[in-house]
Short mmCIF file of C-alpha atoms in Angstrom, two decimals:
data_model
loop_
_atom_site.label_atom_id
_atom_site.label_comp_id
_atom_site.label_asym_id
_atom_site.label_seq_id
_atom_site.Cartn_x
_atom_site.Cartn_y
_atom_site.Cartn_z
CA MET A 12 0.00 0.00 0.00
CA ALA A 13 1.34 3.43 -0.96
CA MET A 14 1.66 6.11 1.71
CA ILE A 15 3.32 9.38 2.64
CA ARG A 16 5.11 9.26 5.98
CA LYS A 17 7.81 11.13 7.86
CA ALA A 18 11.30 10.01 6.97
CA THR A 19 13.88 8.79 9.47
CA THR A 20 17.66 8.69 9.44
CA THR A 21 17.55 5.02 8.40
CA ASP A 22 15.69 6.04 5.21
CA ILE A 23 18.46 8.34 3.97
CA PRO A 24 20.57 5.74 2.07
CA GLU A 25 17.51 4.69 0.02
CA ILE A 26 16.46 8.33 -0.42
CA MET A 27 19.90 9.13 -1.84
CA LYS A 28 19.56 6.30 -4.38
CA VAL A 29 16.32 7.91 -5.58
CA VAL A 30 17.97 11.36 -5.65
CA LYS A 31 20.89 10.03 -7.71
CA ARG A 32 18.44 8.70 -10.33
CA VAL A 33 16.54 12.01 -10.29
CA VAL A 34 19.73 14.05 -10.78
CA LYS A 35 20.65 11.89 -13.80
CA ALA A 36 17.16 12.34 -15.31
CA MET A 37 17.14 16.11 -14.65
CA ASN A 38 20.55 16.54 -16.26
CA GLU A 39 19.45 14.50 -19.28
CA GLN A 40 16.44 16.88 -19.62
CA GLY A 41 18.79 19.89 -19.60
CA SER A 42 18.16 20.98 -16.01
CA TYR A 43 21.31 21.29 -13.92
CA GLN A 44 19.65 22.58 -10.76
CA TRP A 45 20.85 19.46 -8.95
CA ASP A 46 24.19 17.73 -9.32
CA HIS A 47 26.74 15.81 -7.24
CA THR A 48 26.95 18.74 -4.79
CA TYR A 49 23.22 19.20 -4.09
CA PRO A 50 21.14 17.82 -2.57
CA LEU A 51 23.34 15.81 -0.23
CA ALA A 52 22.52 13.27 2.45
CA ALA A 53 23.42 15.99 4.97
CA ASP A 54 20.63 18.21 3.59
CA TYR A 55 18.09 15.43 4.09
CA GLN A 56 19.51 14.62 7.54
CA LYS A 57 18.89 18.24 8.59
CA ASP A 58 15.31 17.88 7.31
CA VAL A 59 14.87 14.68 9.34
CA ASN A 60 16.30 16.38 12.43
CA ARG A 61 13.78 19.22 11.97
CA ASN A 62 10.94 16.70 11.50
CA GLU A 63 10.26 18.14 8.02
CA LEU A 64 11.14 15.31 5.63
CA TYR A 65 8.42 13.15 4.10
CA LEU A 66 8.62 10.22 1.75
CA TYR A 67 6.32 8.32 -0.51
CA GLU A 68 6.65 4.62 0.05
CA VAL A 69 5.23 1.54 -1.62
CA ALA A 70 5.78 -2.12 -0.72
CA GLU A 71 8.87 -2.17 -2.97
CA GLY A 72 10.46 0.83 -1.26
CA ILE A 73 10.79 4.61 -1.36
CA ARG A 74 9.64 6.22 -4.60
CA ALA A 75 9.76 9.93 -3.69
CA VAL A 76 10.83 12.44 -1.07
CA CYS A 77 9.85 16.03 -0.22
CA THR A 78 10.75 18.53 2.47
CA ILE A 79 7.81 20.50 3.86
CA SER A 80 9.54 23.17 5.90
CA SER A 81 8.41 26.00 8.13
CA ARG A 82 11.46 27.99 6.98
CA GLY A 83 12.14 29.33 3.51
CA HIS A 84 15.45 29.97 1.82
CA LYS A 85 17.56 32.94 2.92
CA GLU A 86 16.23 35.23 0.16
CA TYR A 87 12.56 34.50 0.89
CA ASN A 88 12.12 37.64 3.00
CA GLU A 89 12.93 39.65 -0.17
CA ILE A 90 10.35 37.90 -2.37
CA ALA A 91 7.01 39.62 -3.10
CA TRP A 92 4.81 36.94 -1.53
CA THR A 93 1.13 37.69 -0.95
CA ALA A 94 2.03 37.77 2.76
CA HIS A 95 5.19 37.30 4.77
CA ASP A 96 3.31 35.43 7.45
CA GLN A 97 3.98 31.88 8.39
CA SER A 98 4.26 29.54 5.41
CA PHE A 99 5.35 26.07 4.44
CA THR A 100 8.09 25.83 1.83
CA LEU A 101 8.28 22.76 -0.38
CA LYS A 102 11.90 21.86 -1.09
CA ARG A 103 13.96 19.03 -2.53
CA LEU A 104 11.02 17.20 -4.12
CA ALA A 105 12.37 14.12 -5.87
CA VAL A 106 10.25 11.48 -7.60
CA ASP A 107 12.07 8.40 -8.82
CA PRO A 108 12.05 8.48 -12.65
CA THR A 109 10.70 4.92 -12.63
CA ALA A 110 7.64 6.15 -10.69
CA ARG A 111 6.86 9.33 -12.65
CA GLY A 112 3.49 9.90 -14.25
CA LYS A 113 1.59 8.38 -11.31
CA GLY A 114 0.64 11.62 -9.55
CA ILE A 115 3.09 11.19 -6.68
CA ALA A 116 4.30 14.81 -6.77
CA ASN A 117 0.68 15.98 -6.81
CA GLN A 118 0.07 13.88 -3.69
CA PHE A 119 2.90 15.71 -1.88
CA PHE A 120 1.35 19.07 -2.79
CA ALA A 121 -2.06 17.89 -1.53
CA TYR A 122 -0.44 16.57 1.65
CA ALA A 123 1.34 19.90 2.26
CA GLU A 124 -1.92 21.75 1.74
CA GLN A 125 -3.68 19.45 4.21
CA LEU A 126 -0.90 20.06 6.78
CA ALA A 127 -1.22 23.81 6.22
CA LYS A 128 -4.98 23.73 6.76
CA GLN A 129 -4.65 21.60 9.90
CA THR A 130 -2.07 23.95 11.42
CA GLY A 131 -3.50 27.28 10.20
CA VAL A 132 -0.57 28.03 7.88
CA PRO A 133 -1.91 30.41 5.20
CA LEU A 134 0.66 29.98 2.43
CA LEU A 135 2.67 27.35 0.56
CA ASN A 136 5.68 28.50 -1.41
CA THR A 137 8.43 27.04 -3.53
CA ASP A 138 10.98 27.90 -6.19
CA THR A 139 12.96 26.38 -9.01
CA PHE A 140 15.49 27.31 -11.68
CA LEU A 141 14.04 29.17 -14.66
CA GLU A 142 15.24 26.32 -16.92
CA ASN A 143 13.29 23.71 -14.95
CA GLN A 144 10.10 23.80 -17.00
CA TYR A 145 8.97 20.44 -15.60
CA ALA A 146 8.86 21.82 -12.04
CA GLN A 147 7.12 25.02 -13.15
CA GLN A 148 4.39 23.02 -14.91
CA LEU A 149 4.00 20.88 -11.79
CA PHE A 150 3.52 23.99 -9.63
CA LYS A 151 0.96 25.46 -12.03
CA ARG A 152 -0.91 22.15 -12.25
CA ASN A 153 -1.23 22.26 -8.45
CA ALA A 154 -2.70 25.80 -8.48
CA PHE A 155 0.48 27.61 -7.46
CA GLN A 156 0.71 31.16 -8.78
CA PHE A 157 3.81 32.76 -10.25
CA VAL A 158 5.22 35.44 -7.91
CA GLN A 159 8.48 36.64 -9.48
CA THR A 160 11.86 35.75 -10.89
CA ARG A 161 15.11 36.74 -9.23
CA LYS A 162 18.86 36.44 -9.68
CA GLU A 163 21.09 36.48 -6.61
CA THR A 164 24.21 37.46 -8.59
CA VAL A 165 25.14 37.94 -12.25
CA GLU A 166 26.61 34.42 -12.38
CA ALA A 167 23.76 32.81 -10.46
CA PRO A 168 20.91 31.06 -12.25
CA GLU A 169 17.58 32.84 -12.41
CA LEU A 170 15.06 31.46 -9.94
CA VAL A 171 11.29 31.42 -10.33
CA TYR A 172 9.09 31.72 -7.21
CA PHE A 173 5.57 30.35 -6.80
CA GLU A 174 2.99 30.41 -4.01
CA LYS A 175 -0.40 29.02 -3.13
CA VAL A 176 -2.70 30.81 -0.71
CA ILE A 177 -4.42 28.26 1.52
CA GLU A 178 -8.04 28.71 2.40
CA PRO A 179 -8.67 28.12 6.11
CA LYS A 180 -10.46 24.92 7.05
CA GLU A 181 -14.19 25.31 7.37
#
C-alpha cells in the first residue's frame, strides 16, 4: 500500500539512491539545478532532524521524497509573496524516474496543503530554476501562482518563485 510518511535517518541511504536517479534524469532533460553537490545526504539529515522530511513509500520501497519546511530559503524575505506570514516551503522534491506519471508529486502538494490547513498556515511557497520547465508546470498544475523571478548574482541562475494561498479549514 502506498503512503506518505515522515522520513527517518535510516531512510536516507535509500532516499539518496532515488535522488541520484533524479539528478541523472534532470541533467538528461537539460536541467542542472541538482548535481553531485546538491542535494546531499546531509541536507536530508537536517530535514529529518527538523521533523520536516516526508517520503512516498510503496511495498517495494521509497519512490519519492519532499521537504515541507516552516522555513524558507535565505532570500525568501525579499520575495514579493502575498504575505510574509507563516508559510510552508516545499523543497527538494524528488520522484524516482521509474515512478513518474503516477501523480506522486501531486500527492505531496495535496499533503502539504492538508498540513497547512490543519495547522493554520496560510501559504505554501516554492521555487525552481528558470530552466526547470517540468517543475514550473508541476507547480501550475497544483494551483500555485507565479510570484516573481530573481537572480542572486550575475553568475547565479535565475530562480522562479511560486505560491499558493491556503483557504482556512471550514
